[in-house]
Every structure is written in structure tokens, then in C-alpha cells.
PDB file of C-alpha atoms in Angstrom:
ATOM      1  CA  MET A 639     107.490-109.912 -58.724  1.00 59.00           C
ATOM      2  CA  ALA A 640     105.207-111.129 -61.541  1.00 90.00           C
ATOM      3  CA  GLN A 641     106.346-108.892 -64.360  1.00 95.00           C
ATOM      4  CA  ILE A 642     104.512-109.367 -67.664  1.00 98.00           C
ATOM      5  CA  THR A 643     104.403-107.510 -70.955  1.00 98.00           C
ATOM      6  CA  VAL A 644     101.166-107.291 -72.939  1.00 98.00           C
ATOM      7  CA  ALA A 645     100.554-106.059 -76.473  1.00 98.00           C
ATOM      8  CA  ALA A 646      97.727-104.528 -78.474  1.00 98.00           C
ATOM      9  CA  THR A 647      97.746-104.607 -82.275  1.00 98.00           C
ATOM     10  CA  GLN A 648      95.773-102.997 -85.053  1.00 98.00           C
ATOM     11  CA  MET A 649      95.645-103.518 -88.802  1.00 98.00           C
ATOM     12  CA  ALA A 650      93.468-103.162 -91.889  1.00 98.00           C
ATOM     13  CA  CYS A 651      91.680-106.201 -93.339  1.00 98.00           C
ATOM     14  CA  THR A 652      90.982-107.283 -96.930  1.00 97.00           C
ATOM     15  CA  TRP A 653      89.052-110.136 -98.515  1.00 96.00           C
ATOM     16  CA  ASN A 654      92.304-112.106 -98.859  1.00 97.00           C
ATOM     17  CA  LEU A 655      92.134-114.400 -95.821  1.00 97.00           C
ATOM     18  CA  GLU A 656      95.702-115.665 -96.129  1.00 97.00           C
ATOM     19  CA  GLU A 657      97.005-112.108 -96.417  1.00 98.00           C
ATOM     20  CA  ASN A 658      95.146-111.099 -93.261  1.00 98.00           C
ATOM     21  CA  ILE A 659      96.472-114.081 -91.313  1.00 98.00           C
ATOM     22  CA  SER A 660     100.015-113.394 -92.520  1.00 98.00           C
ATOM     23  CA  ASN A 661      99.714-109.720 -91.600  1.00 98.00           C
ATOM     24  CA  ALA A 662      98.371-110.576 -88.156  1.00 98.00           C
ATOM     25  CA  GLU A 663     101.227-113.016 -87.645  1.00 98.00           C
ATOM     26  CA  SER A 664     103.766-110.304 -88.476  1.00 98.00           C
ATOM     27  CA  LEU A 665     102.279-108.150 -85.723  1.00 98.00           C
ATOM     28  CA  VAL A 666     102.449-111.019 -83.238  1.00 98.00           C
ATOM     29  CA  VAL A 667     106.079-111.638 -84.153  1.00 98.00           C
ATOM     30  CA  GLU A 668     106.899-107.945 -83.716  1.00 98.00           C
ATOM     31  CA  ALA A 669     105.171-107.917 -80.341  1.00 98.00           C
ATOM     32  CA  ALA A 670     107.047-111.030 -79.223  1.00 98.00           C
ATOM     33  CA  ASP A 671     110.340-109.504 -80.378  1.00 98.00           C
ATOM     34  CA  ARG A 672     109.549-106.543 -78.130  1.00 98.00           C
ATOM     35  CA  GLY A 673     109.035-108.843 -75.157  1.00 98.00           C
ATOM     36  CA  ALA A 674     105.261-109.280 -75.199  1.00 98.00           C
ATOM     37  CA  GLN A 675     103.961-112.478 -73.627  1.00 98.00           C
ATOM     38  CA  ILE A 676     100.230-111.926 -74.258  1.00 98.00           C
ATOM     39  CA  VAL A 677      99.282-110.404 -77.614  1.00 98.00           C
ATOM     40  CA  LEU A 678      95.777-109.263 -78.544  1.00 98.00           C
ATOM     41  CA  LEU A 679      94.565-109.305 -82.151  1.00 98.00           C
ATOM     42  CA  GLN A 680      91.435-107.448 -83.199  1.00 98.00           C
ATOM     43  CA  GLU A 681      87.926-108.839 -83.614  1.00 98.00           C
ATOM     44  CA  LEU A 682      87.140-110.978 -86.711  1.00 98.00           C
ATOM     45  CA  PHE A 683      90.440-110.128 -88.411  1.00 98.00           C
ATOM     46  CA  GLN A 684      90.267-112.851 -91.071  1.00 98.00           C
ATOM     47  CA  THR A 685      88.007-110.711 -93.279  1.00 98.00           C
ATOM     48  CA  PRO A 686      86.525-107.219 -93.454  1.00 98.00           C
ATOM     49  CA  TYR A 687      83.797-106.595 -90.893  1.00 98.00           C
ATOM     50  CA  PHE A 688      81.035-108.348 -92.838  1.00 97.00           C
ATOM     51  CA  CYS A 689      78.379-107.457 -90.235  1.00 97.00           C
ATOM     52  CA  SER A 690      78.068-104.004 -91.788  1.00 95.00           C
ATOM     53  CA  GLU A 691      75.467-105.541 -94.115  1.00 95.00           C
ATOM     54  CA  ILE A 692      72.828-108.255 -93.906  1.00 96.00           C
ATOM     55  CA  SER A 693      73.613-111.003 -96.397  1.00 97.00           C
ATOM     56  CA  PRO A 694      73.164-114.780 -96.010  1.00 97.00           C
ATOM     57  CA  ARG A 695      76.321-115.387 -98.049  1.00 97.00           C
ATOM     58  CA  HIS A 696      78.505-114.342 -95.126  1.00 98.00           C
ATOM     59  CA  PHE A 697      77.471-117.411 -93.130  1.00 98.00           C
ATOM     60  CA  ASP A 698      79.876-119.280 -95.417  1.00 98.00           C
ATOM     61  CA  LEU A 699      82.724-117.558 -93.564  1.00 98.00           C
ATOM     62  CA  ALA A 700      82.008-119.480 -90.353  1.00 98.00           C
ATOM     63  CA  ASN A 701      83.933-122.571 -89.277  1.00 98.00           C
ATOM     64  CA  PRO A 702      83.913-124.972 -86.334  1.00 98.00           C
ATOM     65  CA  LEU A 703      86.622-124.331 -83.751  1.00 98.00           C
ATOM     66  CA  GLU A 704      88.491-127.494 -84.709  1.00 97.00           C
ATOM     67  CA  SER A 705      88.749-126.583 -88.404  1.00 97.00           C
ATOM     68  CA  ASP A 706      89.133-122.795 -88.409  1.00 98.00           C
ATOM     69  CA  ARG A 707      92.177-121.777 -90.445  1.00 97.00           C
ATOM     70  CA  ALA A 708      93.285-118.922 -88.185  1.00 98.00           C
ATOM     71  CA  ILE A 709      92.899-120.910 -84.968  1.00 98.00           C
ATOM     72  CA  ALA A 710      95.127-123.709 -86.230  1.00 98.00           C
ATOM     73  CA  HIS A 711      97.643-121.238 -87.623  1.00 98.00           C
ATOM     74  CA  PHE A 712      97.965-119.232 -84.432  1.00 98.00           C
ATOM     75  CA  GLN A 713      98.211-122.339 -82.274  1.00 98.00           C
ATOM     76  CA  THR A 714     101.432-122.998 -84.179  1.00 98.00           C
ATOM     77  CA  VAL A 715     102.534-119.375 -83.862  1.00 98.00           C
ATOM     78  CA  ALA A 716     101.846-119.342 -80.114  1.00 98.00           C
ATOM     79  CA  ARG A 717     103.863-122.526 -79.641  1.00 98.00           C
ATOM     80  CA  ARG A 718     106.757-121.260 -81.733  1.00 98.00           C
ATOM     81  CA  LEU A 719     106.994-117.861 -80.036  1.00 98.00           C
ATOM     82  CA  GLY A 720     105.901-118.889 -76.552  1.00 98.00           C
ATOM     83  CA  VAL A 721     103.128-116.284 -76.385  1.00 98.00           C
ATOM     84  CA  VAL A 722      99.477-116.314 -75.355  1.00 98.00           C
ATOM     85  CA  LEU A 723      97.025-115.367 -78.118  1.00 98.00           C
ATOM     86  CA  PRO A 724      93.287-114.671 -77.830  1.00 98.00           C
ATOM     87  CA  VAL A 725      92.127-115.402 -81.404  1.00 98.00           C
ATOM     88  CA  SER A 726      88.793-114.041 -82.659  1.00 98.00           C
ATOM     89  CA  TYR A 727      86.818-115.982 -85.286  1.00 98.00           C
ATOM     90  CA  PHE A 728      83.338-116.631 -86.711  1.00 98.00           C
ATOM     91  CA  GLU A 729      82.287-119.954 -85.195  1.00 98.00           C
ATOM     92  CA  ARG A 730      79.810-122.478 -86.575  1.00 98.00           C
ATOM     93  CA  ALA A 731      78.584-124.999 -84.020  1.00 98.00           C
ATOM     94  CA  GLY A 732      75.884-127.297 -85.340  1.00 97.00           C
ATOM     95  CA  GLN A 733      73.088-125.010 -86.527  1.00 97.00           C
ATOM     96  CA  ALA A 734      74.283-122.063 -84.407  1.00 98.00           C
ATOM     97  CA  PHE A 735      76.755-119.298 -85.237  1.00 98.00           C
ATOM     98  CA  PHE A 736      78.799-117.366 -82.699  1.00 98.00           C
ATOM     99  CA  ASN A 737      81.218-114.460 -82.508  1.00 98.00           C
ATOM    100  CA  ALA A 738      83.891-116.383 -80.621  1.00 98.00           C
ATOM    101  CA  LEU A 739      87.332-116.050 -79.093  1.00 98.00           C
ATOM    102  CA  ALA A 740      89.705-118.982 -78.613  1.00 98.00           C
ATOM    103  CA  ILE A 741      92.294-118.411 -75.882  1.00 98.00           C
ATOM    104  CA  VAL A 742      95.503-120.089 -77.051  1.00 98.00           C
ATOM    105  CA  ASP A 743      98.171-120.667 -74.412  1.00 98.00           C
ATOM    106  CA  ALA A 744     101.901-120.296 -75.001  1.00 98.00           C
ATOM    107  CA  ASN A 745     102.207-124.029 -75.758  1.00 98.00           C
ATOM    108  CA  GLY A 746      99.512-123.863 -78.454  1.00 98.00           C
ATOM    109  CA  GLU A 747      96.791-125.413 -76.300  1.00 98.00           C
ATOM    110  CA  ILE A 748      93.277-123.949 -76.533  1.00 98.00           C
ATOM    111  CA  LEU A 749      92.345-123.101 -72.952  1.00 98.00           C
ATOM    112  CA  ALA A 750      88.854-121.737 -73.584  1.00 98.00           C
ATOM    113  CA  ASN A 751      86.419-120.819 -76.336  1.00 98.00           C
ATOM    114  CA  TYR A 752      84.433-117.757 -75.269  1.00 98.00           C
ATOM    115  CA  ARG A 753      81.271-116.825 -77.169  1.00 98.00           C
ATOM    116  CA  LYS A 754      80.323-113.150 -77.214  1.00 98.00           C
ATOM    117  CA  THR A 755      77.654-112.408 -74.614  1.00 98.00           C
ATOM    118  CA  HIS A 756      76.238-109.062 -75.777  1.00 98.00           C
ATOM    119  CA  ILE A 757      75.258-108.893 -79.457  1.00 98.00           C
ATOM    120  CA  PRO A 758      74.715-105.416 -80.948  1.00 97.00           C
ATOM    121  CA  GLN A 759      72.222-104.419 -83.613  1.00 96.00           C
ATOM    122  CA  GLY A 760      72.297-101.177 -85.550  1.00 93.00           C
ATOM    123  CA  ALA A 761      73.125 -99.613 -88.891  1.00 93.00           C
ATOM    124  CA  GLY A 762      76.581-100.854 -89.838  1.00 94.00           C
ATOM    125  CA  TYR A 763      76.664-103.339 -86.946  1.00 97.00           C
ATOM    126  CA  GLU A 764      74.070-105.963 -87.906  1.00 97.00           C
ATOM    127  CA  GLU A 765      75.412-108.674 -85.623  1.00 98.00           C
ATOM    128  CA  LYS A 766      72.078-110.064 -84.442  1.00 98.00           C
ATOM    129  CA  PHE A 767      71.517-111.361 -87.967  1.00 98.00           C
ATOM    130  CA  TYR A 768      74.650-113.491 -87.749  1.00 98.00           C
ATOM    131  CA  PHE A 769      75.377-114.376 -84.134  1.00 98.00           C
ATOM    132  CA  THR A 770      73.516-116.291 -81.462  1.00 98.00           C
ATOM    133  CA  PRO A 771      74.045-114.740 -78.007  1.00 98.00           C
ATOM    134  CA  GLY A 772      76.916-116.560 -76.341  1.00 98.00           C
ATOM    135  CA  ASP A 773      76.177-119.530 -74.094  1.00 98.00           C
ATOM    136  CA  THR A 774      79.568-119.939 -72.408  1.00 98.00           C
ATOM    137  CA  GLY A 775      79.249-117.250 -69.788  1.00 98.00           C
ATOM    138  CA  PHE A 776      82.233-115.095 -68.947  1.00 98.00           C
ATOM    139  CA  GLN A 777      85.471-117.027 -68.631  1.00 98.00           C
ATOM    140  CA  VAL A 778      88.755-116.419 -66.840  1.00 98.00           C
ATOM    141  CA  VAL A 779      91.648-118.688 -67.742  1.00 98.00           C
ATOM    142  CA  GLN A 780      95.029-119.265 -66.180  1.00 98.00           C
ATOM    143  CA  THR A 781      97.513-118.830 -68.997  1.00 98.00           C
ATOM    144  CA  ARG A 782     101.242-119.359 -68.679  1.00 97.00           C
ATOM    145  CA  PHE A 783     101.742-115.721 -67.735  1.00 98.00           C
ATOM    146  CA  ALA A 784      98.546-114.390 -66.113  1.00 98.00           C
ATOM    147  CA  ARG A 785      94.886-115.055 -65.373  1.00 98.00           C
ATOM    148  CA  LEU A 786      93.207-113.580 -68.425  1.00 98.00           C
ATOM    149  CA  GLY A 787      89.642-112.316 -68.749  1.00 98.00           C
ATOM    150  CA  CYS A 788      88.318-111.421 -72.207  1.00 98.00           C
ATOM    151  CA  GLY A 789      85.184-109.901 -73.645  1.00 98.00           C
ATOM    152  CA  ILE A 790      84.494-109.169 -77.313  1.00 98.00           C
ATOM    153  CA  CYS A 791      83.714-105.670 -78.652  1.00 98.00           C
ATOM    154  CA  TRP A 792      80.135-104.833 -77.561  1.00 98.00           C
ATOM    155  CA  ASP A 793      80.825-106.658 -74.282  1.00 98.00           C
ATOM    156  CA  GLN A 794      83.215-103.829 -73.461  1.00 98.00           C
ATOM    157  CA  TRP A 795      80.394-101.309 -73.047  1.00 98.00           C
ATOM    158  CA  PHE A 796      78.944-103.205 -70.075  1.00 98.00           C
ATOM    159  CA  PRO A 797      80.569-102.710 -66.656  1.00 98.00           C
ATOM    160  CA  GLU A 798      79.017-106.032 -65.670  1.00 98.00           C
ATOM    161  CA  THR A 799      81.403-107.792 -68.064  1.00 98.00           C
ATOM    162  CA  ALA A 800      84.559-106.376 -66.525  1.00 98.00           C
ATOM    163  CA  ARG A 801      83.319-106.751 -62.950  1.00 98.00           C
ATOM    164  CA  ALA A 802      82.322-110.375 -63.502  1.00 98.00           C
ATOM    165  CA  LEU A 803      85.737-111.152 -64.985  1.00 98.00           C
ATOM    166  CA  ALA A 804      87.447-109.414 -62.081  1.00 98.00           C
ATOM    167  CA  LEU A 805      85.381-111.296 -59.511  1.00 98.00           C
ATOM    168  CA  MET A 806      86.291-114.547 -61.274  1.00 98.00           C
ATOM    169  CA  GLY A 807      89.964-113.802 -60.721  1.00 98.00           C
ATOM    170  CA  ALA A 808      91.174-112.014 -63.855  1.00 98.00           C
ATOM    171  CA  GLU A 809      94.466-110.136 -63.571  1.00 98.00           C
ATOM    172  CA  VAL A 810      94.335-108.588 -67.051  1.00 98.00           C
ATOM    173  CA  LEU A 811      91.290-107.615 -69.140  1.00 98.00           C
ATOM    174  CA  MET A 812      91.335-107.811 -72.945  1.00 99.00           C
ATOM    175  CA  PHE A 813      88.797-106.719 -75.569  1.00 98.00           C
ATOM    176  CA  PRO A 814      89.224-107.377 -79.311  1.00 98.00           C
ATOM    177  CA  THR A 815      87.120-104.860 -81.214  1.00 98.00           C
ATOM    178  CA  ALA A 816      85.710-103.696 -84.550  1.00 98.00           C
ATOM    179  CA  ILE A 817      84.333-100.159 -84.247  1.00 98.00           C
ATOM    180  CA  GLY A 818      84.373 -97.091 -86.401  1.00 97.00           C
ATOM    181  CA  SER A 819      82.015 -94.800 -88.264  1.00 96.00           C
ATOM    182  CA  GLU A 820      78.258 -94.761 -87.736  1.00 93.00           C
ATOM    183  CA  PRO A 821      76.403 -94.890 -91.082  1.00 90.00           C
ATOM    184  CA  GLN A 822      73.307 -93.237 -89.619  1.00 88.00           C
ATOM    185  CA  GLU A 823      75.318 -90.511 -87.861  1.00 93.00           C
ATOM    186  CA  PRO A 824      78.386 -89.754 -89.992  1.00 91.00           C
ATOM    187  CA  GLU A 825      79.312 -86.813 -87.777  1.00 94.00           C
ATOM    188  CA  LEU A 826      79.587 -89.033 -84.680  1.00 95.00           C
ATOM    189  CA  ASP A 827      83.081 -90.000 -83.508  1.00 96.00           C
ATOM    190  CA  SER A 828      82.765 -92.461 -80.627  1.00 97.00           C
ATOM    191  CA  SER A 829      86.485 -93.133 -80.180  1.00 98.00           C
ATOM    192  CA  GLY A 830      86.857 -91.075 -77.002  1.00 98.00           C
ATOM    193  CA  HIS A 831      83.687 -92.513 -75.479  1.00 98.00           C
ATOM    194  CA  TRP A 832      84.892 -95.998 -76.398  1.00 98.00           C
ATOM    195  CA  GLN A 833      88.243 -95.523 -74.698  1.00 98.00           C
ATOM    196  CA  ARG A 834      86.879 -93.837 -71.575  1.00 98.00           C
ATOM    197  CA  THR A 835      84.362 -96.613 -70.984  1.00 98.00           C
ATOM    198  CA  MET A 836      87.114 -99.210 -70.834  1.00 98.00           C
ATOM    199  CA  GLN A 837      89.460 -96.957 -68.882  1.00 98.00           C
ATOM    200  CA  GLY A 838      86.703 -96.942 -66.281  1.00 98.00           C
ATOM    201  CA  HIS A 839      86.681-100.748 -66.258  1.00 98.00           C
ATOM    202  CA  ALA A 840      90.429-100.781 -65.605  1.00 98.00           C
ATOM    203  CA  ALA A 841      90.139 -98.182 -62.835  1.00 98.00           C
ATOM    204  CA  ALA A 842      87.053 -99.661 -61.143  1.00 98.00           C
ATOM    205  CA  ASN A 843      88.530-103.163 -61.110  1.00 98.00           C
ATOM    206  CA  VAL A 844      92.132-102.059 -60.518  1.00 98.00           C
ATOM    207  CA  MET A 845      93.712-104.094 -63.301  1.00 98.00           C
ATOM    208  CA  PRO A 846      95.347-103.464 -66.685  1.00 98.00           C
ATOM    209  CA  LEU A 847      93.195-103.510 -69.813  1.00 99.00           C
ATOM    210  CA  VAL A 848      94.109-104.026 -73.471  1.00 99.00           C
ATOM    211  CA  ALA A 849      91.850-103.070 -76.399  1.00 98.00           C
ATOM    212  CA  SER A 850      92.650-103.808 -80.068  1.00 98.00           C
ATOM    213  CA  ASN A 851      90.625-102.230 -82.874  1.00 98.00           C
ATOM    214  CA  ARG A 852      90.923-102.323 -86.665  1.00 98.00           C
ATOM    215  CA  ILE A 853      91.807 -99.529 -89.083  1.00 98.00           C
ATOM    216  CA  GLY A 854      91.021 -98.642 -92.675  1.00 97.00           C
ATOM    217  CA  VAL A 855      88.071 -98.098 -94.982  1.00 97.00           C
ATOM    218  CA  GLU A 856      86.095-101.261 -95.723  1.00 97.00           C
ATOM    219  CA  LYS A 857      83.435-101.695 -98.393  1.00 92.00           C
ATOM    220  CA  VAL A 858      81.080-104.627 -97.881  1.00 91.00           C
ATOM    221  CA  GLY A 859      78.353-104.790-100.517  1.00 87.00           C
ATOM    222  CA  ALA A 860      76.916-101.285-100.803  1.00 86.00           C
ATOM    223  CA  ASP A 861      78.114-100.304 -97.334  1.00 84.00           C
ATOM    224  CA  GLU A 862      81.319 -98.463 -96.509  1.00 92.00           C
ATOM    225  CA  MET A 863      82.762 -97.972 -93.049  1.00 95.00           C
ATOM    226  CA  THR A 864      85.896 -96.316 -91.693  1.00 97.00           C
ATOM    227  CA  PHE A 865      87.447 -97.911 -88.617  1.00 98.00           C
ATOM    228  CA  TYR A 866      89.244 -95.541 -86.292  1.00 98.00           C
ATOM    229  CA  GLY A 867      91.922 -97.650 -84.649  1.00 98.00           C
ATOM    230  CA  SER A 868      92.852 -95.882 -81.396  1.00 98.00           C
ATOM    231  CA  SER A 869      93.809 -99.190 -79.789  1.00 98.00           C
ATOM    232  CA  PHE A 870      95.261 -98.691 -76.315  1.00 98.00           C
ATOM    233  CA  ILE A 871      96.561-100.195 -73.112  1.00 99.00           C
ATOM    234  CA  ALA A 872      95.423 -98.834 -69.742  1.00 98.00           C
ATOM    235  CA  ASP A 873      97.059 -99.424 -66.391  1.00 98.00           C
ATOM    236  CA  HIS A 874      95.281-100.456 -63.178  1.00 98.00           C
ATOM    237  CA  THR A 875      94.258 -96.856 -62.461  1.00 98.00           C
ATOM    238  CA  GLY A 876      92.656 -96.437 -65.886  1.00 98.00           C
ATOM    239  CA  ALA A 877      95.420 -94.232 -67.293  1.00 98.00           C
ATOM    240  CA  LYS A 878      96.391 -94.870 -70.911  1.00 98.00           C
ATOM    241  CA  VAL A 879     100.020 -96.003 -70.980  1.00 98.00           C
ATOM    242  CA  ALA A 880     100.105 -96.753 -74.718  1.00 98.00           C
ATOM    243  CA  GLU A 881      97.830 -95.547 -77.519  1.00 98.00           C
ATOM    244  CA  ALA A 882      97.735 -96.023 -81.290  1.00 98.00           C
ATOM    245  CA  GLY A 883      96.666 -93.491 -83.873  1.00 98.00           C
ATOM    246  CA  ARG A 884      93.619 -93.778 -86.080  1.00 98.00           C
ATOM    247  CA  THR A 885      95.188 -94.978 -89.322  1.00 98.00           C
ATOM    248  CA  GLU A 886      98.503 -96.768 -88.798  1.00 98.00           C
ATOM    249  CA  GLN A 887      99.176-100.465 -88.502  1.00 98.00           C
ATOM    250  CA  THR A 888     101.051-100.851 -85.248  1.00 98.00           C
ATOM    251  CA  VAL A 889     101.950-102.782 -82.126  1.00 98.00           C
ATOM    252  CA  LEU A 890     101.663-101.331 -78.617  1.00 98.00           C
ATOM    253  CA  THR A 891     103.336-102.868 -75.565  1.00 98.00           C
ATOM    254  CA  ALA A 892     103.303-102.187 -71.849  1.00 98.00           C
ATOM    255  CA  ALA A 893     104.832-103.958 -68.861  1.00 98.00           C
ATOM    256  CA  PHE A 894     103.092-104.514 -65.523  1.00 98.00           C
ATOM    257  CA  ASP A 895     104.007-106.041 -62.190  1.00 98.00           C
ATOM    258  CA  LEU A 896     100.916-108.113 -61.380  1.00 98.00           C
ATOM    259  CA  ASP A 897     101.983-108.754 -57.779  1.00 97.00           C
ATOM    260  CA  GLU A 898     102.358-105.043 -57.108  1.00 97.00           C
ATOM    261  CA  ILE A 899      98.980-104.365 -58.755  1.00 98.00           C
ATOM    262  CA  ALA A 900      97.358-107.110 -56.661  1.00 98.00           C
ATOM    263  CA  ARG A 901      98.670-105.480 -53.470  1.00 97.00           C
ATOM    264  CA  TYR A 902      97.341-102.111 -54.598  1.00 98.00           C
ATOM    265  CA  ARG A 903      93.959-103.663 -55.479  1.00 98.00           C
ATOM    266  CA  ARG A 904      93.634-105.314 -52.065  1.00 96.00           C
ATOM    267  CA  ALA A 905      94.590-102.139 -50.233  1.00 97.00           C
ATOM    268  CA  TRP A 906      92.150 -99.965 -52.207  1.00 96.00           C
ATOM    269  CA  GLY A 907      89.190-101.898 -50.790  1.00 95.00           C
ATOM    270  CA  LEU A 908      86.891-101.930 -53.818  1.00 94.00           C
ATOM    271  CA  PHE A 909      86.237-105.654 -53.517  1.00 96.00           C
ATOM    272  CA  ARG A 910      86.160-105.606 -49.718  1.00 96.00           C
ATOM    273  CA  ASP A 911      83.373-103.041 -49.681  1.00 97.00           C
ATOM    274  CA  ARG A 912      81.115-104.514 -52.344  1.00 96.00           C
ATOM    275  CA  ARG A 913      77.476-105.156 -51.308  1.00 96.00           C
ATOM    276  CA  PRO A 914      76.077-107.919 -53.550  1.00 95.00           C
ATOM    277  CA  ASP A 915      72.945-108.056 -51.400  1.00 93.00           C
ATOM    278  CA  MET A 916      72.139-104.524 -52.553  1.00 94.00           C
ATOM    279  CA  TYR A 917      72.555-105.174 -56.266  1.00 94.00           C
ATOM    280  CA  GLY A 918      69.253-106.889 -56.981  1.00 92.00           C
ATOM    281  CA  ALA A 919      68.404-104.357 -59.691  1.00 93.00           C
ATOM    282  CA  LEU A 920      71.263-105.777 -61.755  1.00 93.00           C
ATOM    283  CA  GLN A 921      69.361-109.060 -61.970  1.00 91.00           C
ATOM    284  CA  THR A 922      66.445-107.327 -63.699  1.00 93.00           C
ATOM    285  CA  VAL A 923      65.815-105.828 -67.114  1.00 91.00           C
ATOM    286  CA  ASP A 924      63.880-102.764 -65.968  1.00 92.00           C
ATOM    287  CA  GLY A 925      65.419-102.220 -62.540  1.00 92.00           C
ATOM    288  CA  ARG A 926      62.341-103.499 -60.700  1.00 89.00           C
ATOM    289  CA  ASN A 927      60.951-106.821 -61.906  1.00 80.00           C
ATOM    290  CA  PRO A 928      62.989-110.013 -61.452  1.00 76.00           C
ATOM    291  CA  VAL A 929      63.991-111.950 -64.535  1.00 73.00           C
ATOM    292  CA  VAL A 930      61.861-115.079 -64.974  1.00 72.00           C
ATOM    293  CA  GLY A 931      63.378-118.359 -66.104  1.00 62.00           C
TER     294      GLY A 931
END
């Protein structure tokens, strides 16, 4: 029996970096106290979601992996508590900038540095101004407790992300997130759509999934956004087994037997019956013409 406990967290963010890191640490500690071995923090938690506006000054928030304040801090936290922590940060690498996720093992070692593959662009989510599309490819890492596959926010809307991670051997899927109101469509509430998309990933790949979102009202420049929380954990059938509200800071936990889930996944036949030879359209942009280069 490979029993593990995973945790999702959610919190509000301010422009006080140290306060945000301290707050995030308190959530990790609470999760560890409740038995969690892998704890997911939300996307870009060191500051408010600066991508809601286009401003060159926000590039000053980026740091190289080896000198990012939060990465170093949570390496120490992971080592002290014996937990695995995917840590989101704004990465500067030479002249490039990435929305990145460092996977920190329970001994504090950085196992991987994933760079977000799919970069959104829209009112309130101006990420293409800041981030170069990731060049790492999807990554699955063997942590102390499980083989972990992570995407970042917009990645979660693409079934290709989850399927690729599953094919690469992931046992648990995790998605740190920053999503809320839509400035151009204030009446739109995408929280249900957001959850159901990832519940489908869990069900179609027969593995647990953890999603952590932020909460609160954030004002960046002239822009104001409300983040709707609703972080959740889904089991291997896609059912939500833990769910947060829209406004409270909280920690969610859920326990899974990965060996039992692996037996269920094998018996269900989804990976046995795949037909990669029939999926050529997925290698195209328009469903017909092959991608060149």
C-alpha cells in the first residue's frame, strides 16, 4: 500500500513579499501537521498577480532560480518538515523570463524547474508580455512520496498537458493557479468550468489532481481583479473529495492509496486502448496541416 496525503492551499497576496512568504509557510506547516506529504502553493504567490496590467516595471520582480527568495526559503521549509513543495516563481534566465515552478523534494533538493508551456493573453491576464513560452517540456519527477506531474494555470485547460504527464508516469497531477474575474466580462464566473476541466483530466487519466488558486481583491495599477479561490482535490475518478470556498484562506487535504489507484487504472484500460497512430491531428495547429520545423 502506497498511502500518501496531498494538500491544496489558498491565500490572498499583498505587495509585502516577506509577508506573503510567511503566510504561505504557515499554510505549509498546517498541511504538514495534518499529515500532508506533498503541499501545493498557488501560482506566483510572492506578489499580487502583476500580469493583470502591462508594465515594464514588473520585470524587476523576476529572479534566477538560484537566487529567488521564495525558492531558497521553501527549500529550508521542505527539509525541516519533510514535505515536497512545488514552488511557483517569476524566473529570469539570461535575457528570457519564464513563469516557472521549482519542484522541491522533502530533503530540500530541487528536482526540476518546469517552465509554463501555454501562455495566455487577454484582458486581466497579459502573460505574453512577461513570459517566454516554456522550453523545458512537460516533466514528471520522482519525489520521496510519489511521481509528480505539474502544469501551471493555463496549462490546466489543455487535455494534452495532463495526458502527456500521465504517459510520462505521473501518479498525481498538480496545477498552481491564478484565476478570477474577467475584466471584459464582469458577469462571467468561470469557477465551475475551471474545476470541471481538471476533474476531467483526473477522470480521463485515472489519477488524483490538486489545484490551488488565490483569493482576494487585488489592485495592480488601474486594474482590479477578484480571485475566486475554489481550490480543490479530485480523486482518480474525477470526483471532488475536498473543496475550498471562494474567500477563505485554507488548507485542504486528502489521502490516496497510489497502489490501489494504479491497479484500477490498469484494469480500466484507458492506456491499453490508446491509438497514437490515429492522433495525427494533435500534431497540427488546424487539424489538417502538419507543423513545420
